Amino acid sequence: MASENSPLLAYRLLGDEGVAFSANGGGGAGGASARKLSTFLGVVVPTVLSMFSIVVFLRIGFVVGHAGLLQALAMLLVAYFILALTVLSVCAIATNGAVRGGGAYFMISRTLGPEVGGSIGLMFYLANVCGCAVSLLGLVEAVLDVFGADSSPSSGLQVLPQGYGWSLLYGSLLLGLVGGVCTLGAGLYARASFLTFLLVSGSLASVLVSFVAVGPRSIPLAPRPSPNGSSPQPQVGHFTGFNSSTLKANLGAGYAKDYTTGAMMTFASVFAVLFNGCTGIMAGANMSGELKDPSRAIPLGTIIAVTYTFFIYTLLFFLSSFTCDRTLLQEDYGFFRAISLWPPLVLIGIYATSLSASMSSLIGASRILHALAQDDLFGVILAPAKVVSRTGNPWGAVLYSWGLVQLVLLAGKLNTLAAVVTVFYLVAYAAVDLSCLSLEWASAPNFRPTFSLFSWHTCLLGVASCLLMMFLISPGAAGGSLLLMGLLSALLTARGGPSSWGYVSQALLFHQVRKYLLRLDVRKEHVKFWRPQLLLLVGNPRGALPLLRLANQLKKGGLYVLGHVTLGDLDCLPSDPVQPQYGAWLSLVDRAQVKAFVDLTLSPSVRQGAQHLLRISGLGGMKPNTLVLGFYDDAAPQDHFLTDPAFSEATDGTQEGGSPALSTLFPPPRAPGSPRALSPQDYVATVADALKMNKNVVLARACGALPPERLSRGSGGTSQPHHVDVWPLNLLRPRGGPGYVDVCGLFLLQMATILGMVPAWHSARLRIFLCLGPREAPGAAEGRLRALLSQLRIRAEVQEVVWGEGAGAGAPEEEEEEEGDFVNGRRGDAEAEALACSANALVRAQQGRSRGGGPGGPEGGDGEGGPATALTFLYLPRPPADPARYTRYLALLETLTHDLGPTLLIHGVTPVTCTDL
């Protein structure tokens, strides 16, 4: 994709001549040398000619005759009100920074992003292409009405042969003339447009003078078929001169059948015709790459053109209502010729407006196409449009557009495309209004246009008005255009686009997120709305990829932060080494398809860094409440980047687009026996620190043994049934205390239930194990637990197991242990080790039975007796109070979880369950 330079780099000093555009500043259109057009020639003239088009000569009588003066003026006011709203947005965006080639496309794409901007830009380009063809065919028909072999003998010269082939030939010849002018550059186009402007102005002046200078007269009209099928009766229209009776008769509406189509006219149909002719306000903006000062010329020239055309339309409406009866207005839309002092001058005006509209559409289309090609949004398809001449004229885009117009001309009659063209224009206008609205709502400090006569109210009203007009003119075309825009946006999103343009969506999201974060009051938190908010500390993501995905499944719509500590002291470093690492970690998040934030810190030790992250990660009411760590053992770390399909990369170490591969951004896994960044003492101390900060703790072991389908984002319903085992009591203190009803036990149940809500774990069967002492009666504890599970809406299988079953040693039977007896060393190390071995044997025995085998590890069963245990949740005892016992505590955890397969050791400190509504 094309890179985007900083706006400040688009300028360079040119000695004493001030500031001018560089080659890049011109958007690839020739730079400073190509910017020659003034406000009048570059904006006013093409905009006026586009807004007049052929409507000013052939549809004034149609609008006033059917709608009457009052409704015609109302239609004109509404149409220009809608256009004025868009003009205000154009002026605001154009005066907020340097505008390059592409006009409306440049404004939309640099605000709404390449996906929306590219799709609307392509639609706007197609609208200009079809508009050029429609104007040319309209010109051909206007010429044949006078000079065609089938024209009326009374008004035509009958010198040109007619037919589909001849019409195509005439259109192609005119297209060749228009294309030749546009190919030779914007300078010649401006001079040709100015000449056309003079002809149109002279023609309009003759019409205005004729209303005053010509006396009353009767005008014969072409016979129309009568409704009862009798022979057509001759009709006569009357030009009365200025007459109050004529004005009074023309004030009200008088909708009748359109003699060209036979359709009954309504307010909506007449308004659509009028509005179709008024579009064209972007003609000047499309020339942004050739304007000397586009930020000044576009708003000033567009406002002048809109004001001038509104005045002319209003004047013609009044003059027609004062001087022409309704029969003349409704039965002869070209009555200007009949009342003109010199009728050929009206023909010249009609031909000139059609020719200028086709030139404006073709050169505007070429500039939009050239900008699209320069941005490389559609790849090699638009590559020919990048070609420019030495003077910066994009003749490649002109020829490309010329070829498309020639193809459209083959369709012949394009009346059905006229509504589609207008709807496409309205889509672009709505997008400009939406761009300005987004910038205004985002409240970005850098949005400070010098044009200030707008607000978010005008932008929003402009968007709504354009959408309303789209469906009023053609509901089918409006729906089809929105569908096409969606498909093109999806295509560009899948293909990827430039990320350096700046997305207003990010500014809007920031604005809204900040607003709602301020409203997220931690004092209003309630346990029934609790959700896990995880901070996963990762040393090297190469070895932690399965845990990274498992944590993503456990978050249940909560906050998920990936934390990493870089060892170092900023006082001893020339710059912060953390900031350059963010790009690699964000790419990791994208590639792993997890919904996580990234928080990195620099600290002399991992423990201090973990404290930093626990304290400052998150914002407002969104802060981590649970710390997740990988288990500290002697197992050699695996490089999951080599086996995970999502991280498969090219052999040359690059990704698509040439960016460095993730494998080159993260170091290889630690070699077995190599020194670690974290000591066993600091590891346990980090767990103790988190508990002191009232954070829940999760230690994950052997997550790499989880099958890939368990960590996927899809459903795991097609996989084999499996168990999730939960042991909600402290296996290193099996008897005494509240057992499963304490806060930590309930936290285990909640986390296991949350995991079961994930599609990949829907097929899991939750099993909860209760340990009974040799003297405990079976059934009582199970009944209490089942009642609790019913209140908590947790579906699970409850199993009572006798302590020591399947183990080689039992717990003491007579004395009740105090909290932390074993881990704090009040019992002997040998006794604690024996208890841990017994607990491990008990868990492994239940895992083996779930698979139909005897005692042993997860591999001990024969795999044929029942579902396997996919994941085990164990109660994590608190670390000992004496730091000297940390190493022994870690050894007990190692013994407890040895060969259990994927295991989560969890200690919860906050209430997380609620039985109330």
Short mmCIF file of N, CA and C in Angstrom, two decimals, residues 223-233:
data_model
loop_
_atom_site.label_atom_id
_atom_site.label_comp_id
_atom_site.label_asym_id
_atom_site.label_seq_id
_atom_site.Cartn_x
_atom_site.Cartn_y
_atom_site.Cartn_z
N PRO A 223 -49.33 17.95 -31.53
CA PRO A 223 -50.56 17.25 -31.11
C PRO A 223 -50.25 16.08 -30.18
N ARG A 224 -51.09 15.91 -29.17
CA ARG A 224 -50.93 14.81 -28.21
C ARG A 224 -52.12 13.87 -28.33
N PRO A 225 -51.93 12.57 -28.18
CA PRO A 225 -53.05 11.63 -28.23
C PRO A 225 -54.07 11.95 -27.15
N SER A 226 -55.34 11.89 -27.50
CA SER A 226 -56.40 12.17 -26.53
C SER A 226 -56.66 10.93 -25.69
N PRO A 227 -57.16 11.11 -24.44
CA PRO A 227 -57.38 9.96 -23.55
C PRO A 227 -58.38 8.95 -24.09
N ASN A 228 -59.43 9.40 -24.88
CA ASN A 228 -60.46 8.47 -25.35
C ASN A 228 -60.07 7.76 -26.64
N GLY A 229 -58.85 7.94 -27.12
CA GLY A 229 -58.38 7.24 -28.30
C GLY A 229 -58.70 7.92 -29.60
N SER A 230 -59.36 9.08 -29.59
CA SER A 230 -59.66 9.80 -30.83
C SER A 230 -58.40 10.43 -31.40
N SER A 231 -58.51 10.99 -32.57
CA SER A 231 -57.34 11.57 -33.24
C SER A 231 -56.80 12.72 -32.43
N PRO A 232 -55.47 12.91 -32.45
CA PRO A 232 -54.86 13.99 -31.67
C PRO A 232 -55.40 15.36 -32.09
N GLN A 233 -55.61 16.17 -31.08
CA GLN A 233 -56.10 17.52 -31.31
C GLN A 233 -54.93 18.52 -31.20
#
